Tab-separated table of C-alpha atoms in Angstrom:
chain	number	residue	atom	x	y	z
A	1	UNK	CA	40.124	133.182	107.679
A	2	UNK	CA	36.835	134.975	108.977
A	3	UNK	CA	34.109	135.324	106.698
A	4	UNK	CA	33.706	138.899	105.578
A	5	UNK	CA	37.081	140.242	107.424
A	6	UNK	CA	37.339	142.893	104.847
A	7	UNK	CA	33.365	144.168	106.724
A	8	UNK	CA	34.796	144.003	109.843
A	9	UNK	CA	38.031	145.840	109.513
A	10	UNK	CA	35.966	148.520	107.622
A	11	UNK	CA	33.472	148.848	110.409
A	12	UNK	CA	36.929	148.830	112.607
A	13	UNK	CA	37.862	151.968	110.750
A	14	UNK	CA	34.635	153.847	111.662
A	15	UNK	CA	34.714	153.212	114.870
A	16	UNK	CA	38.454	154.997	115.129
A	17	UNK	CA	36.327	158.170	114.900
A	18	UNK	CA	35.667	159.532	118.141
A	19	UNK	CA	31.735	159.557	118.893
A	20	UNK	CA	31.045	156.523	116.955
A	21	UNK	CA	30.452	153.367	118.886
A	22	UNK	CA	30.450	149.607	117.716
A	23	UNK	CA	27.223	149.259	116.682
A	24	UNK	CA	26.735	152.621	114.478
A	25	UNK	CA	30.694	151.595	113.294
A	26	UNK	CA	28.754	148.350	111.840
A	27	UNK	CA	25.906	150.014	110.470
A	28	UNK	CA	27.542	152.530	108.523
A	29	UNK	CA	30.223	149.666	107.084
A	30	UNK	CA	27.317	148.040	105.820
A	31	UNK	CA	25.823	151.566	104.344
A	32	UNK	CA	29.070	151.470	102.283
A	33	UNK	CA	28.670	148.000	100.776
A	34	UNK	CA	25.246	149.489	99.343
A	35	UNK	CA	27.323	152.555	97.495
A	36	UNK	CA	27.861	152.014	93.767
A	37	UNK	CA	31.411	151.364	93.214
A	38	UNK	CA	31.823	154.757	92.140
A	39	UNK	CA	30.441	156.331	94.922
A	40	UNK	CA	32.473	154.167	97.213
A	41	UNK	CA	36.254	155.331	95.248
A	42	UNK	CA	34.505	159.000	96.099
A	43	UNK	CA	34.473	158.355	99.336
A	44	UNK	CA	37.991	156.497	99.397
A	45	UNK	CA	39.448	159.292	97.530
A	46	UNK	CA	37.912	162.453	99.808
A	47	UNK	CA	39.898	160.693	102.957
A	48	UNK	CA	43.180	160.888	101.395
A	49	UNK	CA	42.145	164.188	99.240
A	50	UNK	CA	41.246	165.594	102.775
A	51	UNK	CA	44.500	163.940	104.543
A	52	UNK	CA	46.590	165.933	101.564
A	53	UNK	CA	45.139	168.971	101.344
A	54	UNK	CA	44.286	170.466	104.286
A	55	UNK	CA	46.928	171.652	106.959
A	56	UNK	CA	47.209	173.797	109.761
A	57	UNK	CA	47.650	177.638	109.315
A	58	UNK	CA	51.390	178.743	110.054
A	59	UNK	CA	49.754	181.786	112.204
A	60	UNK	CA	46.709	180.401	113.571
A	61	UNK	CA	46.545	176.769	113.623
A	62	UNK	CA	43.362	176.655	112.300
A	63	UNK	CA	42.812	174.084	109.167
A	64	UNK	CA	43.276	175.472	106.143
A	65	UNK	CA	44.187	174.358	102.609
A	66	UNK	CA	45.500	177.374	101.411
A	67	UNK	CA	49.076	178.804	102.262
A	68	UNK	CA	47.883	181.115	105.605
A	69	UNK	CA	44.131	180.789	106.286
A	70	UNK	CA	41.452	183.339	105.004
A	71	UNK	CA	40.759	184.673	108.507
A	72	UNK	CA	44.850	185.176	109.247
A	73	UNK	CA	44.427	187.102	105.417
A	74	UNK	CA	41.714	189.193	106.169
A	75	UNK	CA	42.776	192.678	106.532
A	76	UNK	CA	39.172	193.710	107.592
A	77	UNK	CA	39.468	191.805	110.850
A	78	UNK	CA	40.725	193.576	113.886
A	79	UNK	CA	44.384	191.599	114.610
A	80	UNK	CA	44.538	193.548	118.225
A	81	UNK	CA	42.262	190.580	119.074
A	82	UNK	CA	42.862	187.194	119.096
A	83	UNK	CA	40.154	184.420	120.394
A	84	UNK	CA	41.733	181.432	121.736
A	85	UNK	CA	39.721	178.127	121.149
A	86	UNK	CA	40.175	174.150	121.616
A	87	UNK	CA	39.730	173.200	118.066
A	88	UNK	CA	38.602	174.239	114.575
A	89	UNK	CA	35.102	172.968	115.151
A	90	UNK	CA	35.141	176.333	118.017
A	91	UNK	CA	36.512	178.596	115.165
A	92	UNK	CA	33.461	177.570	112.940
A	93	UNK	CA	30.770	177.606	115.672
A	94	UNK	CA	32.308	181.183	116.694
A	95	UNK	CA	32.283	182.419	113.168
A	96	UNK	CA	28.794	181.937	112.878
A	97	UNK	CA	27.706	184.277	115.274
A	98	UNK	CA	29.432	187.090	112.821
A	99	UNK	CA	30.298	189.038	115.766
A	100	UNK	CA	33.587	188.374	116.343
A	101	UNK	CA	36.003	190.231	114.173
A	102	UNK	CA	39.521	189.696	115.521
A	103	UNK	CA	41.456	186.563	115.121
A	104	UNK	CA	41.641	183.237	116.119
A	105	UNK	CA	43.949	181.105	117.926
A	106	UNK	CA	43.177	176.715	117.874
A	107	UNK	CA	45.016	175.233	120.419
A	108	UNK	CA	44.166	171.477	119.110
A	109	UNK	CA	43.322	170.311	122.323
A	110	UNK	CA	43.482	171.293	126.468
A	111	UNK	CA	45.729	170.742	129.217
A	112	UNK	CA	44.654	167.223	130.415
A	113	UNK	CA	47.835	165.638	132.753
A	114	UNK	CA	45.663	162.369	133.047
A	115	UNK	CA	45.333	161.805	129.461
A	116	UNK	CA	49.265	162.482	129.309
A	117	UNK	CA	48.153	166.467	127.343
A	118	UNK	CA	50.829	168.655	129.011
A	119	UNK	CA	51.016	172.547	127.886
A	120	UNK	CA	53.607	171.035	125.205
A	121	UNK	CA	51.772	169.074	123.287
A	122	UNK	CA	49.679	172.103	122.422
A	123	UNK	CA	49.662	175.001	120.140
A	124	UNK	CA	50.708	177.405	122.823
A	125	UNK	CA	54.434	178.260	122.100
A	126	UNK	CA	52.582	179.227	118.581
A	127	UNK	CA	50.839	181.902	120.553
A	128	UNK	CA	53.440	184.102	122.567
A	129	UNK	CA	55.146	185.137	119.582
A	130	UNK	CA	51.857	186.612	118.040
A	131	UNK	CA	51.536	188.785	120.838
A	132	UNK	CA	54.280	191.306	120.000
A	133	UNK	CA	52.648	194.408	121.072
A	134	UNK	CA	49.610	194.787	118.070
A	135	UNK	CA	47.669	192.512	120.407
A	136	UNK	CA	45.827	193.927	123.345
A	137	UNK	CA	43.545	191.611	124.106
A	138	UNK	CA	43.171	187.698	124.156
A	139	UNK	CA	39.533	186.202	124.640
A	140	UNK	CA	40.423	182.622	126.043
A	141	UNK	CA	37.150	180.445	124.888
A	142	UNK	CA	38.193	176.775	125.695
A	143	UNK	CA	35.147	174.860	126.600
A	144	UNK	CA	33.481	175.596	130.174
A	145	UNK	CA	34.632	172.072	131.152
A	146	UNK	CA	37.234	171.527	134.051
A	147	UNK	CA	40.318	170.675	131.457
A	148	UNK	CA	39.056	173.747	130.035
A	149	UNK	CA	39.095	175.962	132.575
A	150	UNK	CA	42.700	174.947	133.855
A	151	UNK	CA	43.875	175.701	130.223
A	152	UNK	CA	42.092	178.960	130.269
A	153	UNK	CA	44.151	179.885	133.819
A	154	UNK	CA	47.364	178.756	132.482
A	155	UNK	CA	47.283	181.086	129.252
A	156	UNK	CA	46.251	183.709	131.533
A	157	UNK	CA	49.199	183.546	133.917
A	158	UNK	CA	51.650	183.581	130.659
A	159	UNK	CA	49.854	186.034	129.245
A	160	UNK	CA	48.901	188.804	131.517
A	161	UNK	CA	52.683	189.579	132.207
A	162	UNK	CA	53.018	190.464	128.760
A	163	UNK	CA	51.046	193.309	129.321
A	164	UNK	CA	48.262	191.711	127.105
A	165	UNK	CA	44.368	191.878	128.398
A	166	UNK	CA	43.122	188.489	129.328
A	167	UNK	CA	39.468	187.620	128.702
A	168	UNK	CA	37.003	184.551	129.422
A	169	UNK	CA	33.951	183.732	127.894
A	170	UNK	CA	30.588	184.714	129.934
A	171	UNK	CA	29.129	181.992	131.947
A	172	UNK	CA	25.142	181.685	132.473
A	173	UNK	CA	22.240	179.827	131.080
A	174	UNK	CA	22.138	179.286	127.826
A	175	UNK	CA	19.479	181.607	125.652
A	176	UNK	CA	16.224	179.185	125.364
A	177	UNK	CA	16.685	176.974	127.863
A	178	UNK	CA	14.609	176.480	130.736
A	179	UNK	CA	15.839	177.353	134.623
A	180	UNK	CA	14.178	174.116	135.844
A	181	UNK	CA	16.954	171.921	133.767
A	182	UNK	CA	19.843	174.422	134.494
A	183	UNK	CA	22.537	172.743	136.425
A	184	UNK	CA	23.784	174.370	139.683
A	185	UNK	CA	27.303	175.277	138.711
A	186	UNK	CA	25.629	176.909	136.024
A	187	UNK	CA	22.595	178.926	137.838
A	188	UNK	CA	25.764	180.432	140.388
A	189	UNK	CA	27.524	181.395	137.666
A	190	UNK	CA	24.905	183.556	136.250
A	191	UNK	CA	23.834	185.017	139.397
A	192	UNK	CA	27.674	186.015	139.665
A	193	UNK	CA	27.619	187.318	136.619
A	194	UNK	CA	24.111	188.895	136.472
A	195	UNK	CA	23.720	192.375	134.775
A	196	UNK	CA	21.793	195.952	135.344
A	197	UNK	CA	19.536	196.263	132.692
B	1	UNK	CA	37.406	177.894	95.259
B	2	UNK	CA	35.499	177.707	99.241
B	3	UNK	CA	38.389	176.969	101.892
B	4	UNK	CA	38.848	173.570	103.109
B	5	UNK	CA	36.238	172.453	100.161
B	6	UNK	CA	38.222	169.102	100.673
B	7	UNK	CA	36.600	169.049	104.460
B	8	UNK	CA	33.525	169.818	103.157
B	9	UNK	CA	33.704	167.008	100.162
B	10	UNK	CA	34.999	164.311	103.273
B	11	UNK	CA	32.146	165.211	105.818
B	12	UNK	CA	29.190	165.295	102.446
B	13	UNK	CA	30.762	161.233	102.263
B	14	UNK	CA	29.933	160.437	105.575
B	15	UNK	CA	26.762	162.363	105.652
B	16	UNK	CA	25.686	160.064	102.800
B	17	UNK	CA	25.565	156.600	105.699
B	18	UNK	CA	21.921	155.981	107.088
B	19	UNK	CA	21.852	157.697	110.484
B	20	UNK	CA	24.540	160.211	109.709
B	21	UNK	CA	23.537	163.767	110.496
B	22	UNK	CA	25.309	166.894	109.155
B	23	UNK	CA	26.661	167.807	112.454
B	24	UNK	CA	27.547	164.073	112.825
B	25	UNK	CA	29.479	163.865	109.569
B	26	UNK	CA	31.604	166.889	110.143
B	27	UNK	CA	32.877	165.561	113.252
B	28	UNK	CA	33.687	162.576	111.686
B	29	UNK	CA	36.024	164.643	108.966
B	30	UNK	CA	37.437	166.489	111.299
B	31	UNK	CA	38.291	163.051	113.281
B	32	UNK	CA	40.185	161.925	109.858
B	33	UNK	CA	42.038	164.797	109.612
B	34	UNK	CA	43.904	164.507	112.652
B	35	UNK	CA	44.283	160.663	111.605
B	36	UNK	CA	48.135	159.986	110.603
B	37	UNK	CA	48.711	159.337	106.824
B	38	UNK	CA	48.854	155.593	107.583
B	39	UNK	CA	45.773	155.561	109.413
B	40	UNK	CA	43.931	157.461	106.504
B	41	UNK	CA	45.156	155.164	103.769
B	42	UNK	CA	44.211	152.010	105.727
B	43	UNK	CA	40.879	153.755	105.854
B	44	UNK	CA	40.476	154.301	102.166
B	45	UNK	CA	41.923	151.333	101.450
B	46	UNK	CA	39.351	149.484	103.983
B	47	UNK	CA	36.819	151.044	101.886
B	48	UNK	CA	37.550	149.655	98.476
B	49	UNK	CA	38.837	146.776	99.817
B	50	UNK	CA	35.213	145.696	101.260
B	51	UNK	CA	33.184	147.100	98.213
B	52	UNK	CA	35.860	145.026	96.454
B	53	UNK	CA	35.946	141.243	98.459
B	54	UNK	CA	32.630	141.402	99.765
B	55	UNK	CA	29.328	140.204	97.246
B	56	UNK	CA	25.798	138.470	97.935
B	57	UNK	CA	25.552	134.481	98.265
B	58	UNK	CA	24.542	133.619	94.775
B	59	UNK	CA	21.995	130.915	97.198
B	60	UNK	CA	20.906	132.722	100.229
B	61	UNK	CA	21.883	136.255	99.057
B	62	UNK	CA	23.624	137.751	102.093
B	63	UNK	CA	26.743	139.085	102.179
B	64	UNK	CA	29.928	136.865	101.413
B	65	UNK	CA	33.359	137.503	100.660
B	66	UNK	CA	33.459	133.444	99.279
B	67	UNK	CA	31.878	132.015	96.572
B	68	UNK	CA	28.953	130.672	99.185
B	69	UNK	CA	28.466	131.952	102.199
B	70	UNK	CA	29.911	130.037	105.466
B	71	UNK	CA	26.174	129.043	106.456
B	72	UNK	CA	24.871	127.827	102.982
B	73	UNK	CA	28.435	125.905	102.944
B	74	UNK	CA	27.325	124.559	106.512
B	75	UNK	CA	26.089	120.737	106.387
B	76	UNK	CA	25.180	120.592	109.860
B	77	UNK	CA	22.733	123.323	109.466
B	78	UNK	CA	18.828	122.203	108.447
B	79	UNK	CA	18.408	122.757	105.672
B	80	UNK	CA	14.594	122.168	105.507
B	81	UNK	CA	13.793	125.414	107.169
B	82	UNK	CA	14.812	128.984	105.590
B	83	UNK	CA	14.089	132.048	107.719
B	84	UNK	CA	13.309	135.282	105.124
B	85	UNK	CA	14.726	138.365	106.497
B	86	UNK	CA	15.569	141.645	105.461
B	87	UNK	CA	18.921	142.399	105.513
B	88	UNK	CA	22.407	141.380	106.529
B	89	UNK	CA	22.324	142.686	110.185
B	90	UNK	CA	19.382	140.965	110.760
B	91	UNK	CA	21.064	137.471	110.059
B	92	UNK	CA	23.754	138.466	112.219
B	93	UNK	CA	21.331	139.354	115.259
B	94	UNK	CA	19.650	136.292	114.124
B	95	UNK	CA	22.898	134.357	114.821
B	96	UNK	CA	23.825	135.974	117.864
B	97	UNK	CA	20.944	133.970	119.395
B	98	UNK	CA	22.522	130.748	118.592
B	99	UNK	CA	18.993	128.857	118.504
B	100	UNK	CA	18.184	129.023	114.731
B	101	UNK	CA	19.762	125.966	112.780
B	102	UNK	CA	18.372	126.504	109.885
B	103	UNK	CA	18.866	128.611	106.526
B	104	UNK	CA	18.690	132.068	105.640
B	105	UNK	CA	16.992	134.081	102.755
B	106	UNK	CA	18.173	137.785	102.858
B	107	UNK	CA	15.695	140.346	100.710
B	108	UNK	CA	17.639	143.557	100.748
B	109	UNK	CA	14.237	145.261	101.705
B	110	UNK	CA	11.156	145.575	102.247
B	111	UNK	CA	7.844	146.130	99.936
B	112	UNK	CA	7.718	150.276	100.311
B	113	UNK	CA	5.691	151.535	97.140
B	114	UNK	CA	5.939	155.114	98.394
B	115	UNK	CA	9.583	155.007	98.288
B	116	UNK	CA	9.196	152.760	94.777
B	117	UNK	CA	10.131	149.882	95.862
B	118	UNK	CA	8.112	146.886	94.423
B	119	UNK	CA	8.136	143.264	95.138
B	120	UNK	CA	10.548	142.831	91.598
B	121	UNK	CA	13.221	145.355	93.576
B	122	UNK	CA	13.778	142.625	96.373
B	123	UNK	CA	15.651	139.121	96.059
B	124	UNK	CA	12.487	137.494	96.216
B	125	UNK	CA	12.898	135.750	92.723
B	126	UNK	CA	15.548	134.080	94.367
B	127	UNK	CA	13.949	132.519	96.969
B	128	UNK	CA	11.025	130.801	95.135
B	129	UNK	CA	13.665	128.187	93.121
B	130	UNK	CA	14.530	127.308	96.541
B	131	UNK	CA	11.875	126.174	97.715
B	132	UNK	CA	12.134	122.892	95.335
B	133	UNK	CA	10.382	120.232	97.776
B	134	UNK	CA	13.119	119.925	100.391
B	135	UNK	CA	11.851	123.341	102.462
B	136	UNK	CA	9.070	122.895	104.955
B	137	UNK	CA	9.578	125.738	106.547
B	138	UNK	CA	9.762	129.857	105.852
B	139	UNK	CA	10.204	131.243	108.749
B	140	UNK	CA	9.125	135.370	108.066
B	141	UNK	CA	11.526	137.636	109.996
B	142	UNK	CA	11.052	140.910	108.355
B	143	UNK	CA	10.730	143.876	110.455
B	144	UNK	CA	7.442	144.073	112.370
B	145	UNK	CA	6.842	147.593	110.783
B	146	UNK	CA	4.049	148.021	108.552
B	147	UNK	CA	6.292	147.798	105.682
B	148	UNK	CA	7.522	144.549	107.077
B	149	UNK	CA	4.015	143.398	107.679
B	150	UNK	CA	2.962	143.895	104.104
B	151	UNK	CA	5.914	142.053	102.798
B	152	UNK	CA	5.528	139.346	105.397
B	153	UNK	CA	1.862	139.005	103.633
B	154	UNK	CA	3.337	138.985	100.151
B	155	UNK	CA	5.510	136.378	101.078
B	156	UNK	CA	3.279	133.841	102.629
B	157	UNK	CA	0.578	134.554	99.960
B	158	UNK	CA	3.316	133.596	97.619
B	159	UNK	CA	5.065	130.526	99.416
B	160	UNK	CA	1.653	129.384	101.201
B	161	UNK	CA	0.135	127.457	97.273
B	162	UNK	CA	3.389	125.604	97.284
B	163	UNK	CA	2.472	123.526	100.316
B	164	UNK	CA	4.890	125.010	102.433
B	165	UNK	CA	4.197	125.869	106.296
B	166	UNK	CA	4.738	130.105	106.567
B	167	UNK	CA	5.078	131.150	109.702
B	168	UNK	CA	6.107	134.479	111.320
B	169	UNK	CA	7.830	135.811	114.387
B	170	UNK	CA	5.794	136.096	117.442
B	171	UNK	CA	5.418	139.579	118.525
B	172	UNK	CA	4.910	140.502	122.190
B	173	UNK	CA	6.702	142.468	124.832
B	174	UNK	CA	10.317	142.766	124.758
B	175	UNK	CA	12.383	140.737	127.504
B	176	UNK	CA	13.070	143.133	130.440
B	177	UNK	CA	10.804	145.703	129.519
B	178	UNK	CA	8.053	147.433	131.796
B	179	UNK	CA	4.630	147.523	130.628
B	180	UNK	CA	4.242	150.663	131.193
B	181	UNK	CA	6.384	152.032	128.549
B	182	UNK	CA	5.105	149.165	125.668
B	183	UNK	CA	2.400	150.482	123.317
B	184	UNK	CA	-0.746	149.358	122.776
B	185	UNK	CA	-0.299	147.616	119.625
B	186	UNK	CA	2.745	145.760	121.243
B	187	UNK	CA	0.859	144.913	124.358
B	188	UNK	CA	-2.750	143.810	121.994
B	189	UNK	CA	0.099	141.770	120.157
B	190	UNK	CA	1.203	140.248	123.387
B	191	UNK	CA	-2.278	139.583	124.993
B	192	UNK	CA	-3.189	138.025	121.811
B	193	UNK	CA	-0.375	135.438	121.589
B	194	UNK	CA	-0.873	134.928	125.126
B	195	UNK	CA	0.178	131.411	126.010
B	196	UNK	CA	-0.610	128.589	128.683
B	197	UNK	CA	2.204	127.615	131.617
């Protein structure tokens, strides 16, 4: 047997998570061997207490741990609008901004043929049954990558025949950022979209 | 009760590894959560299972999941020289090299009073019983940060009176670098240790 197996196939299980490469999956295997036994049946026990607990909202999709999530309960939001996003790290990055006040829609992922993600294998068919005339409009905000975009187009064209506004983020530089680092794509798409003050 | 405290609880666990952000930790639950059952019980399991198997080399002090490690066990190795270092990855890099033949001495640290930590906090106790006649040779490889430098120091000040030959990595500028982008200190270093053709 290798020495230290139990190290490596620790490490191993870091570097399942997406982002994390070999090297940081190594480093933080080794952070673990440093935790007190204690803290290291903490951190055993939040996977699994996380795994249990926390499932996806019957309405939205979003993760939740309670029966229907506490945006889907909120009677103060506005349900004639519903934002559709990529994933639950969208819904919390939208929330933020305490702007929005309809409700959400996470589609846990994008159309992506090459990676085998047909409309199927997302939350879509969820969708079309939420929009049974108290919806009038649906913001599509998938990411402004291509996958995203082509998702965005899709839920438009099943959408719009519904009778049901379709809307798409704005595109343009980002607030803060500097012109001279702006990609092209990005610049045109702001001088599209440009504004009377 | 906060929704999806259990999210919160699983990301605060990961944001507890060296080099793991907030924003970097949160991914990382997320990633679990759309782990299958199996996959998140082999991770726990990983978890304890390491904490569990793996321990320090009651000789050299790195980490071992036998009752010496494989390279204190090794008889082929030379066992006159012991290279002090300060943690486990740095063996491993160490070995990666496949040049040093000799022993290892892993401190678990480095001399840092600011952050309270005091010769008497490193396994340096346990490298002074080695050194019973058949060593010639400690080989320094702690970090060359100023917290490495200082322990380096302690070290030799402490080895040097028991006629053994203290030596320390060379410094100088890294293989495949450009000039240009080495500091000063690193390129003083390198001028310094200059050496003939």
């Amino acid at each position: 047997m290798m020495e230290n197996e139990a190290l490596v196939h620790l490490s191993e299980q870091f570097g399942k998570l997406s982002g994390v490469g070999r090297k940081s999956a190594l480093r933080m295997a080794y952070a673990v061997l440093a935790f007190s036994d204690e803290e290291a049946q903490e951190f055993a026990d939040a996977i699994l207490e996380a795994k249990q607990k926390i499932h996806l909202c019957p309405i939205c999709q979003n993760l939740t741990d309670r029966d229907t999530c506490s945006i889907c309960n909120d009677l103060d939001r506005d349900s004639s609008v519903i934002c559709v996003v990529e994933d639950a790290k969208a819904v919390m990055a939208l929330e933020k901004v305490r702007e929005y006040r309809g409700l959400y829609h996470v589609l846990h992922g994008v159309i992506s043929p090459i990676n085998g993600i047909t409309p199927d294998k997302l939350k879509l068919k969820e969708l079309l049954p939420r929009l049974d005339g108290s919806v009038s409009e649906v913001i599509v905000a998938t990411n402004p990558t291509v996958e995203g975009e082509a998702t965005a187009m899709y839920i438009a064209k099943l959408v719009k025949p519904l009778g049901v506004r379709v809307t798409r983020l704005a595109y343009g530089v980002p607030v803060g950022a500097d012109l001279e680092y702006a990609d092209e794509v990005t610049l045109y798409r702001a001088l599209e979209g440009r504004r009377d003050f």
